[in-house]
Amino acid sequence: MQKSLYLDADKCTGCLQCEMACSYEHEGVFNPVKSSIKVFNFHDEGRFVPYTCTQCDEAWCMTACPVDAITLDAKTGAKVVNASTCVGCKVCTIACPFGTINYNSSTGKVTKCDLCEGDPQCVEACPTGAITYVEADATGFERMKHWAKATDNAGAASGG
Amino acid sequence: MAWTKTILRVNLSEGTVETEPLNMKWAAEYLGQRGLATKYFTESVDPNVDALSPENTMIFATGPLTGTMASTAARYSVICKSPLTGTIACSNSGGYFGAELKSAGYDMIIFEGAAPSPVYLSIENDKVALRPADDIWGMSVWDADEALHKKHHDPALRIAAIGRSAENGCLYAAIVNDLHRAAGRSGVGTVMASKNLKAVAVRGTKGVGNLFDAKRFMKSVAQEKQVLADNAVTGTGLPALGTQVLMNVINEVGALPTRNMSEVQFEGASKISGEAMLEPRESDGKPNLTTNAGCFGCTIACGRISTVDPTHFSVKDKPQYHKNSGGLEYEAAWAVGADTCVDDLDAATYVNFLCNEDGFDPISFGSTVAAAMELYEIGAISAEETGGVALDFGSAEALVWCAEQVAKGTEFGKKLGLGSKRLCEHYGHPDLSMTVKGQEFPAYDPRGIQGMGLGYATSNRGACHLRGYTVSSEILGIPVKTDPLQTEGKAELVKAFQDATAAVDSAGICVFTTFAWGMDNISPQVDAACEGDWSVEKMLEVGERVWNMERDFNIKAGIGADQDTLPKRLLKDAAKVGPATGRVADLSAMLPEYYELRGWNTDGVPTEETRARLNLSV
């Protein structure tokens, strides 16, 4: 069963544990700058919003890459950058509509979320459940359940 | 490892910036942050120096865990001599600044001398420079923060800055980082202003690594994060209500200082409590609290992000204050609320915004306003001096007016900026100042929580709850419940909390973890991160060493046993209501035993034996 990362900004506190977990997994260092998942602080609105690659089926980064350095991990559905093939041309960073593939100046390659081979470390690190790894076909189910309860005036909504 | 092993030495008089290796021999005995920076400080600064002279060094220091994935590893401390107390100052802050400094490659920054004209320190990894700050001098923290972000075209810059209160000589000015986290107490911001240093702007992209045993560290960190999550205080209470979870609890046990500490319960407590922050208000249907927030790496997330009711009198014509910013934590809500008898949550939140915006400690500010209100009540301060504003207890208008005066540095604002001790002396009523060693009290009345009385009297930076939070044991039952009204066993309890806290403050993590963590949860994380032995025993030894080193500095600065005391009001006037009715702070029942347990003579001076045991020089 394929899974997807599901991000719930309502639960995010801006602690950056996810960014540290990601950079540690991929670079062996605690360094938010090197993380493929980012938490944005919209200060005036009081919102912390995590964001990362959603692993598009029709992945424009993969299509755009001139050297086929981005390939599909069939097990997880992740589009993975093969660092030994990547030439650092950054065309993928232009192609991606969401900005979730980025150049890493210390390696000369691009990096993006690779779902940690099916065990995303950001999920493990998140203390509030703002990042979960759920069935790809059911990412909306938690939210549906919330609204199902809210609209069920006969039972659940009254505490049943 | 975990230390970067590199420090920055900035001579502001000469305009020079140099790097040097960290003294690892000292690191092995003092760990980092509070301990290690105080070691550097006391080795080089004359205790009798004028706190606002160039000879007073100021150190920004991270701990070995700062910037790692250990929960709450956000912390840095500012160490210098305090202009408020004349004692050692050591103020601790969270947010993101400390981790960024570490990621830029530095364990600490030592600021010596004073710049001839305003400057700020710019750090981009190895590129470090003092730059002119004439254009941002005179700005609030918030404006300076915005100006520096624009100037550097870098939204990711992390900034610690002082505001106008510091520039105007307010003696309890703070250093504010990330807009609303602060090294808040003892006037460290005032010292920064005396050095003509407006801000430190850091961008660090190196990351923090080189752990001694990374695998063991990650395992320990994951395990201890779970302990925080499973604990009722750190896993539930603090995220939901913040430290404001305490307002109703402390009021109920009759230990909520009220009306300039003349009473121990406040009838309006529930209106300014954490629970009240969740209530939707009439005007826009929104609660005061928008969300909780974590500092860097913090899995507790006690931080409050709040708004003021846009129709409230304090902000209705000021749209710039209608946005979200750092909300009330308990000590601030108590000081500007209960101690002044103001039960207006929006006024308190707005005043808290001003404290962050212009960088002054809400605890000292609120307590000083409470003293001013009492001085006004007895006629010592006249309405002429306040331009007709009636400084009545309970007046939200008066509270708001006072905060605006301190922020702007008006004539009366500068008087309030002197702090409670000097203000009350100025008006000829020193007994009305609720301070120890010149620093204002936090939010726990020692008549109702006896151990705190001993803690306040012996704290190395004057009245303070963060040098040894025996409230944990006496009220919350952590790690074991003790009777808050009894003095027996409190000397030992206070010493244990003081030593453990000094160790925690030297590691880079937040003392709030200790609601759930004992030293046996902390030491494995330090031990895995750092080379050397960091057993529980060693950590506690470091804590005790740090405590005695600070004590030594104060004694040499002329602040010894005669100042290990409390205001007469707390020693003589018994609580009139609540569980502590009839009780005073019974300091004399605890202090001699405390000296003895510390290995100090009857004058409160560490004995030769104690110095030798802790490897402290004279």
PDB file of N, CA and C in Angstrom, chain B residues 557-586:
ATOM      1  N   ALA B 557      32.131  41.216  45.182  1.00  0.00           N
ATOM      2  CA  ALA B 557      31.502  42.473  44.762  1.00  0.00           C
ATOM      3  C   ALA B 557      30.854  43.183  45.956  1.00  0.00           C
ATOM      4  N   GLY B 558      31.012  42.609  47.146  1.00  0.00           N
ATOM      5  CA  GLY B 558      30.491  43.250  48.364  1.00  0.00           C
ATOM      6  C   GLY B 558      29.061  42.872  48.703  1.00  0.00           C
ATOM      7  N   ILE B 559      28.577  41.791  48.068  1.00  0.00           N
ATOM      8  CA  ILE B 559      27.196  41.372  48.328  1.00  0.00           C
ATOM      9  C   ILE B 559      27.231  39.978  48.948  1.00  0.00           C
ATOM     10  N   GLY B 560      27.135  39.966  50.281  1.00  0.00           N
ATOM     11  CA  GLY B 560      27.270  38.700  51.002  1.00  0.00           C
ATOM     12  C   GLY B 560      26.060  38.386  51.856  1.00  0.00           C
ATOM     13  N   ALA B 561      26.329  37.746  52.998  1.00  0.00           N
ATOM     14  CA  ALA B 561      25.269  37.205  53.854  1.00  0.00           C
ATOM     15  C   ALA B 561      24.269  38.268  54.312  1.00  0.00           C
ATOM     16  N   ASP B 562      24.743  39.512  54.525  1.00  0.00           N
ATOM     17  CA  ASP B 562      23.810  40.536  55.015  1.00  0.00           C
ATOM     18  C   ASP B 562      22.686  40.798  54.023  1.00  0.00           C
ATOM     19  N   GLN B 563      22.908  40.423  52.783  1.00  0.00           N
ATOM     20  CA  GLN B 563      21.845  40.629  51.787  1.00  0.00           C
ATOM     21  C   GLN B 563      21.093  39.345  51.449  1.00  0.00           C
ATOM     22  N   ASP B 564      21.390  38.272  52.169  1.00  0.00           N
ATOM     23  CA  ASP B 564      20.602  37.037  52.013  1.00  0.00           C
ATOM     24  C   ASP B 564      19.339  37.165  52.841  1.00  0.00           C
ATOM     25  N   THR B 565      18.493  38.070  52.452  1.00  0.00           N
ATOM     26  CA  THR B 565      17.304  38.319  53.272  1.00  0.00           C
ATOM     27  C   THR B 565      16.117  38.682  52.397  1.00  0.00           C
ATOM     28  N   LEU B 566      14.987  38.954  53.034  1.00  0.00           N
ATOM     29  CA  LEU B 566      13.748  39.271  52.318  1.00  0.00           C
ATOM     30  C   LEU B 566      13.206  40.609  52.824  1.00  0.00           C
ATOM     31  N   PRO B 567      12.345  41.262  52.079  1.00  0.00           N
ATOM     32  CA  PRO B 567      11.731  42.500  52.563  1.00  0.00           C
ATOM     33  C   PRO B 567      10.950  42.243  53.859  1.00  0.00           C
ATOM     34  N   LYS B 568      10.953  43.283  54.707  1.00  0.00           N
ATOM     35  CA  LYS B 568      10.272  43.168  56.009  1.00  0.00           C
ATOM     36  C   LYS B 568       8.839  42.685  55.868  1.00  0.00           C
ATOM     37  N   ARG B 569       8.162  43.186  54.833  1.00  0.00           N
ATOM     38  CA  ARG B 569       6.748  42.839  54.633  1.00  0.00           C
ATOM     39  C   ARG B 569       6.556  41.323  54.628  1.00  0.00           C
ATOM     40  N   LEU B 570       7.473  40.607  54.022  1.00  0.00           N
ATOM     41  CA  LEU B 570       7.328  39.150  53.925  1.00  0.00           C
ATOM     42  C   LEU B 570       7.774  38.442  55.202  1.00  0.00           C
ATOM     43  N   LEU B 571       8.681  39.100  55.935  1.00  0.00           N
ATOM     44  CA  LEU B 571       9.190  38.499  57.179  1.00  0.00           C
ATOM     45  C   LEU B 571       8.302  38.809  58.386  1.00  0.00           C
ATOM     46  N   LYS B 572       7.541  39.918  58.309  1.00  0.00           N
ATOM     47  CA  LYS B 572       6.795  40.367  59.508  1.00  0.00           C
ATOM     48  C   LYS B 572       5.268  40.327  59.344  1.00  0.00           C
ATOM     49  N   ASP B 573       4.782  40.634  58.158  1.00  0.00           N
ATOM     50  CA  ASP B 573       3.331  40.727  57.975  1.00  0.00           C
ATOM     51  C   ASP B 573       2.771  39.376  57.523  1.00  0.00           C
ATOM     52  N   ALA B 574       1.994  38.762  58.392  1.00  0.00           N
ATOM     53  CA  ALA B 574       1.480  37.427  58.090  1.00  0.00           C
ATOM     54  C   ALA B 574       0.406  37.473  56.999  1.00  0.00           C
ATOM     55  N   ALA B 575       0.306  36.373  56.264  1.00  0.00           N
ATOM     56  CA  ALA B 575      -0.763  36.242  55.263  1.00  0.00           C
ATOM     57  C   ALA B 575      -2.107  36.293  55.978  1.00  0.00           C
ATOM     58  N   LYS B 576      -3.054  37.015  55.378  1.00  0.00           N
ATOM     59  CA  LYS B 576      -4.339  37.216  56.050  1.00  0.00           C
ATOM     60  C   LYS B 576      -5.444  36.288  55.539  1.00  0.00           C
ATOM     61  N   VAL B 577      -5.220  35.694  54.378  1.00  0.00           N
ATOM     62  CA  VAL B 577      -6.246  34.806  53.821  1.00  0.00           C
ATOM     63  C   VAL B 577      -5.602  33.531  53.259  1.00  0.00           C
ATOM     64  N   GLY B 578      -6.453  32.567  52.962  1.00  0.00           N
ATOM     65  CA  GLY B 578      -5.999  31.365  52.275  1.00  0.00           C
ATOM     66  C   GLY B 578      -5.274  30.392  53.184  1.00  0.00           C
ATOM     67  N   PRO B 579      -4.758  29.305  52.601  1.00  0.00           N
ATOM     68  CA  PRO B 579      -4.112  28.252  53.384  1.00  0.00           C
ATOM     69  C   PRO B 579      -2.923  28.736  54.211  1.00  0.00           C
ATOM     70  N   ALA B 580      -2.277  29.847  53.783  1.00  0.00           N
ATOM     71  CA  ALA B 580      -1.085  30.308  54.512  1.00  0.00           C
ATOM     72  C   ALA B 580      -1.422  31.338  55.587  1.00  0.00           C
ATOM     73  N   THR B 581      -2.695  31.498  55.891  1.00  0.00           N
ATOM     74  CA  THR B 581      -3.114  32.493  56.895  1.00  0.00           C
ATOM     75  C   THR B 581      -2.275  32.373  58.171  1.00  0.00           C
ATOM     76  N   GLY B 582      -1.772  33.514  58.618  1.00  0.00           N
ATOM     77  CA  GLY B 582      -0.990  33.517  59.854  1.00  0.00           C
ATOM     78  C   GLY B 582       0.500  33.291  59.651  1.00  0.00           C
ATOM     79  N   ARG B 583       0.883  32.915  58.444  1.00  0.00           N
ATOM     80  CA  ARG B 583       2.304  32.605  58.202  1.00  0.00           C
ATOM     81  C   ARG B 583       3.067  33.801  57.649  1.00  0.00           C
ATOM     82  N   VAL B 584       4.312  33.934  58.095  1.00  0.00           N
ATOM     83  CA  VAL B 584       5.254  34.844  57.431  1.00  0.00           C
ATOM     84  C   VAL B 584       6.292  33.969  56.742  1.00  0.00           C
ATOM     85  N   ALA B 585       7.179  34.580  55.966  1.00  0.00           N
ATOM     86  CA  ALA B 585       8.289  33.821  55.387  1.00  0.00           C
ATOM     87  C   ALA B 585       9.291  33.572  56.512  1.00  0.00           C
ATOM     88  N   ASP B 586       9.433  32.324  56.883  1.00  0.00           N
ATOM     89  CA  ASP B 586      10.223  31.965  58.065  1.00  0.00           C
ATOM     90  C   ASP B 586      11.665  31.663  57.663  1.00  0.00           C
TER      91      ASP B 586
END
